[in-house]
Amino acid sequence: MSGADGGAGAAGGLGGAGRGPAGGATGWAGARELFREVTPAPVWLRVIGVLALVAAVLLIVDATLIDPASFQGGGAVAAVIVAIVLLLVGAIALVVRIVVIVDESQVMFALSPVWRLRFARSDVESAKAVDLVARDVGGPGYRVLPGDRRALLFGSGPAVTVQRRSTGVAYTVRTARPAELLGAVLRR
């Protein structure tokens, strides 16, 4: 899904970051990584994913084996739509993660596989460490807030706010290593 703030969807993965020939981490265009953090979904979200998948399986079994007569016409269409939605929600809840990568030339924030934003480090206007409270931004996930602010988090805690020069949008991302992220973003 693309957004007005320059985000790109899951198509194309996370930019092909991997290991370079010398074994050091490399970024998108072979640039050396300065920071990488992957935060998996919290347990409660994975439990929701499992429950959604179980509900989808139960619905499919009911509609095809237990009581197919009750799923005729519009009921069958509704059951298929609900099963697909439950399967998608369940799968995404199990694999979603927050990915933050800073290399020598770019910064990437992602709620993978749903949302991703990549921009040049030279586009960073300012960055600072902050404390992020989930309830103050509307809860976990990717949040669009008033005043050109965005938040990316699974829970409360230390975070870094990075403001882009080109758009004026400030992105606050929850991290377990705010000093390292701040140092990587501001490194010249």
Short mmCIF file of C-alpha atoms in Angstrom, two decimals:
data_model
loop_
_atom_site.label_atom_id
_atom_site.label_comp_id
_atom_site.label_asym_id
_atom_site.label_seq_id
_atom_site.Cartn_x
_atom_site.Cartn_y
_atom_site.Cartn_z
CA MET A 1 0.00 0.00 0.00
CA SER A 2 1.49 3.36 -0.93
CA GLY A 3 0.88 6.49 1.06
CA ALA A 4 1.17 10.19 0.49
CA ASP A 5 4.15 10.20 2.82
CA GLY A 6 6.29 8.17 0.42
CA GLY A 7 5.62 4.71 1.83
CA ALA A 8 5.67 1.62 -0.31
CA GLY A 9 3.92 -1.66 0.25
CA ALA A 10 5.26 -5.14 0.70
CA ALA A 11 5.90 -5.69 -3.00
CA GLY A 12 9.61 -5.87 -3.51
CA GLY A 13 10.42 -7.04 0.01
CA LEU A 14 12.49 -4.99 2.36
CA GLY A 15 15.01 -3.74 -0.13
CA GLY A 16 17.31 -6.72 -0.43
CA ALA A 17 19.41 -5.92 2.61
CA GLY A 18 21.77 -8.76 3.33
CA ARG A 19 25.36 -9.77 3.87
CA GLY A 20 28.12 -8.35 1.73
CA PRO A 21 31.12 -10.25 0.38
CA ALA A 22 33.21 -9.59 3.50
CA GLY A 23 30.40 -10.76 5.80
CA GLY A 24 29.43 -7.25 6.91
CA ALA A 25 25.84 -6.12 6.71
CA THR A 26 25.02 -4.20 3.56
CA GLY A 27 22.02 -2.09 2.70
CA TRP A 28 20.05 -1.42 -0.48
CA ALA A 29 22.77 -0.32 -2.87
CA GLY A 30 25.66 -2.08 -1.19
CA ALA A 31 25.95 0.67 1.44
CA ARG A 32 27.17 -0.44 4.87
CA GLU A 33 24.42 -0.75 7.48
CA LEU A 34 24.78 1.48 10.51
CA PHE A 35 21.72 0.17 12.40
CA ARG A 36 19.26 -2.70 12.05
CA GLU A 37 16.48 -3.68 14.43
CA VAL A 38 13.63 -6.11 13.83
CA THR A 39 10.88 -6.15 16.45
CA PRO A 40 8.54 -9.13 16.14
CA ALA A 41 4.83 -8.84 16.89
CA PRO A 42 4.00 -9.09 20.58
CA VAL A 43 2.55 -12.34 21.90
CA TRP A 44 -0.98 -10.92 22.20
CA LEU A 45 -1.01 -10.06 18.49
CA ARG A 46 0.24 -13.51 17.52
CA VAL A 47 -2.50 -15.05 19.69
CA ILE A 48 -5.07 -12.99 17.76
CA GLY A 49 -3.51 -14.32 14.54
CA VAL A 50 -3.85 -17.92 15.69
CA LEU A 51 -7.45 -17.34 16.79
CA ALA A 52 -8.33 -15.78 13.43
CA LEU A 53 -6.80 -18.73 11.57
CA VAL A 54 -8.66 -21.22 13.78
CA ALA A 55 -11.93 -19.34 13.19
CA ALA A 56 -11.32 -19.43 9.44
CA VAL A 57 -10.69 -23.17 9.49
CA LEU A 58 -13.80 -23.79 11.60
CA LEU A 59 -15.90 -21.71 9.21
CA ILE A 60 -14.56 -23.59 6.20
CA VAL A 61 -15.16 -26.97 7.86
CA ASP A 62 -18.70 -25.95 8.84
CA ALA A 63 -19.51 -24.64 5.37
CA THR A 64 -18.12 -27.65 3.51
CA LEU A 65 -18.48 -30.66 5.80
CA ILE A 66 -20.76 -30.10 8.78
CA ASP A 67 -23.68 -28.07 7.45
CA PRO A 68 -23.22 -27.11 3.77
CA ALA A 69 -27.00 -26.71 3.34
CA SER A 70 -26.99 -23.61 5.54
CA PHE A 71 -24.43 -21.93 3.27
CA GLN A 72 -26.51 -21.52 0.12
CA GLY A 73 -26.65 -18.44 -2.12
CA GLY A 74 -25.62 -15.28 -0.27
CA GLY A 75 -24.61 -17.28 2.78
CA ALA A 76 -21.93 -19.08 0.77
CA VAL A 77 -20.56 -15.80 -0.60
CA ALA A 78 -20.50 -14.27 2.88
CA ALA A 79 -18.75 -17.35 4.30
CA VAL A 80 -16.07 -17.21 1.60
CA ILE A 81 -15.45 -13.49 2.19
CA VAL A 82 -15.29 -13.91 5.98
CA ALA A 83 -12.96 -16.92 5.66
CA ILE A 84 -10.61 -14.99 3.35
CA VAL A 85 -10.56 -11.98 5.67
CA LEU A 86 -9.88 -14.19 8.70
CA LEU A 87 -7.07 -16.00 6.86
CA LEU A 88 -5.45 -12.69 5.83
CA VAL A 89 -5.77 -11.12 9.28
CA GLY A 90 -4.44 -14.26 10.93
CA ALA A 91 -1.47 -14.59 8.60
CA ILE A 92 -0.50 -10.92 8.87
CA ALA A 93 -0.83 -10.95 12.68
CA LEU A 94 1.58 -13.89 12.83
CA VAL A 95 4.29 -12.39 10.60
CA VAL A 96 4.03 -8.63 11.14
CA ARG A 97 7.12 -6.95 12.54
CA ILE A 98 8.68 -3.53 12.84
CA VAL A 99 11.90 -3.17 10.85
CA VAL A 100 14.25 -0.21 11.19
CA ILE A 101 17.34 -0.06 8.99
CA VAL A 102 19.78 2.81 8.60
CA ASP A 103 22.65 2.49 6.18
CA GLU A 104 25.19 5.03 4.93
CA SER A 105 22.69 6.59 2.53
CA GLN A 106 19.12 5.71 3.58
CA VAL A 107 16.69 5.27 6.44
CA MET A 108 13.91 2.68 6.31
CA PHE A 109 10.98 2.24 8.67
CA ALA A 110 8.58 -0.64 8.02
CA LEU A 111 5.59 -2.37 9.51
CA SER A 112 6.40 -5.37 7.39
CA PRO A 113 4.66 -6.70 5.30
CA VAL A 114 2.02 -3.93 5.38
CA TRP A 115 3.81 -0.57 5.15
CA ARG A 116 7.31 0.67 4.34
CA LEU A 117 9.00 4.05 4.03
CA ARG A 118 12.49 4.66 2.70
CA PHE A 119 14.20 8.04 2.43
CA ALA A 120 17.71 9.47 2.13
CA ARG A 121 19.67 10.19 5.30
CA SER A 122 20.42 13.59 3.79
CA ASP A 123 16.65 14.27 4.01
CA VAL A 124 16.78 14.14 7.84
CA GLU A 125 16.03 17.58 9.25
CA SER A 126 16.34 16.55 12.90
CA ALA A 127 16.22 13.53 15.19
CA LYS A 128 15.78 13.15 18.92
CA ALA A 129 15.17 10.47 21.53
CA VAL A 130 11.71 10.51 23.13
CA ASP A 131 9.51 8.38 25.36
CA LEU A 132 6.53 7.01 23.46
CA VAL A 133 3.26 6.12 25.18
CA ALA A 134 1.05 3.86 23.08
CA ARG A 135 -2.26 5.27 24.34
CA ASP A 136 -1.15 8.82 23.46
CA VAL A 137 -0.89 7.88 19.77
CA GLY A 138 -3.94 5.61 19.52
CA GLY A 139 -2.32 2.26 20.27
CA PRO A 140 0.06 -0.08 18.50
CA GLY A 141 0.73 -0.15 14.76
CA TYR A 142 1.41 2.56 12.21
CA ARG A 143 -0.40 5.72 13.29
CA VAL A 144 -1.10 8.90 11.32
CA LEU A 145 -1.36 11.74 13.82
CA PRO A 146 -2.35 15.40 13.58
CA GLY A 147 0.29 17.93 12.61
CA ASP A 148 2.33 15.88 10.13
CA ARG A 149 3.28 13.28 12.73
CA ARG A 150 3.44 9.49 12.37
CA ALA A 151 4.16 6.76 14.92
CA LEU A 152 5.29 3.17 14.50
CA LEU A 153 5.11 0.98 17.59
CA PHE A 154 3.91 -2.21 19.26
CA GLY A 155 4.03 -0.76 22.78
CA SER A 156 5.22 2.09 25.00
CA GLY A 157 8.86 2.82 25.68
CA PRO A 158 11.94 4.58 24.30
CA ALA A 159 11.69 5.85 20.75
CA VAL A 160 13.34 8.14 18.22
CA THR A 161 11.59 10.91 16.29
CA VAL A 162 13.03 11.65 12.86
CA GLN A 163 11.76 14.70 10.94
CA ARG A 164 12.15 14.77 7.17
CA ARG A 165 13.32 17.98 5.54
CA SER A 166 11.46 17.44 2.24
CA THR A 167 8.00 16.72 3.70
CA GLY A 168 8.14 18.11 7.23
CA VAL A 169 6.66 14.83 8.50
CA ALA A 170 8.01 13.59 11.85
CA TYR A 171 8.19 9.80 12.28
CA THR A 172 8.44 8.40 15.80
CA VAL A 173 9.52 4.77 15.92
CA ARG A 174 9.72 2.61 19.04
CA THR A 175 13.15 1.03 19.52
CA ALA A 176 14.99 -0.91 22.20
CA ARG A 177 18.22 0.92 21.23
CA PRO A 178 17.38 4.63 20.88
CA ALA A 179 20.94 5.92 21.34
CA GLU A 180 22.27 3.64 18.58
CA LEU A 181 19.44 4.55 16.20
CA LEU A 182 19.89 8.25 16.90
CA GLY A 183 23.63 7.98 16.30
CA ALA A 184 23.11 6.13 13.01
CA VAL A 185 20.52 8.61 11.70
CA LEU A 186 22.58 11.68 12.64
CA ARG A 187 25.99 10.30 11.60
CA ARG A 188 27.71 12.54 9.04
#
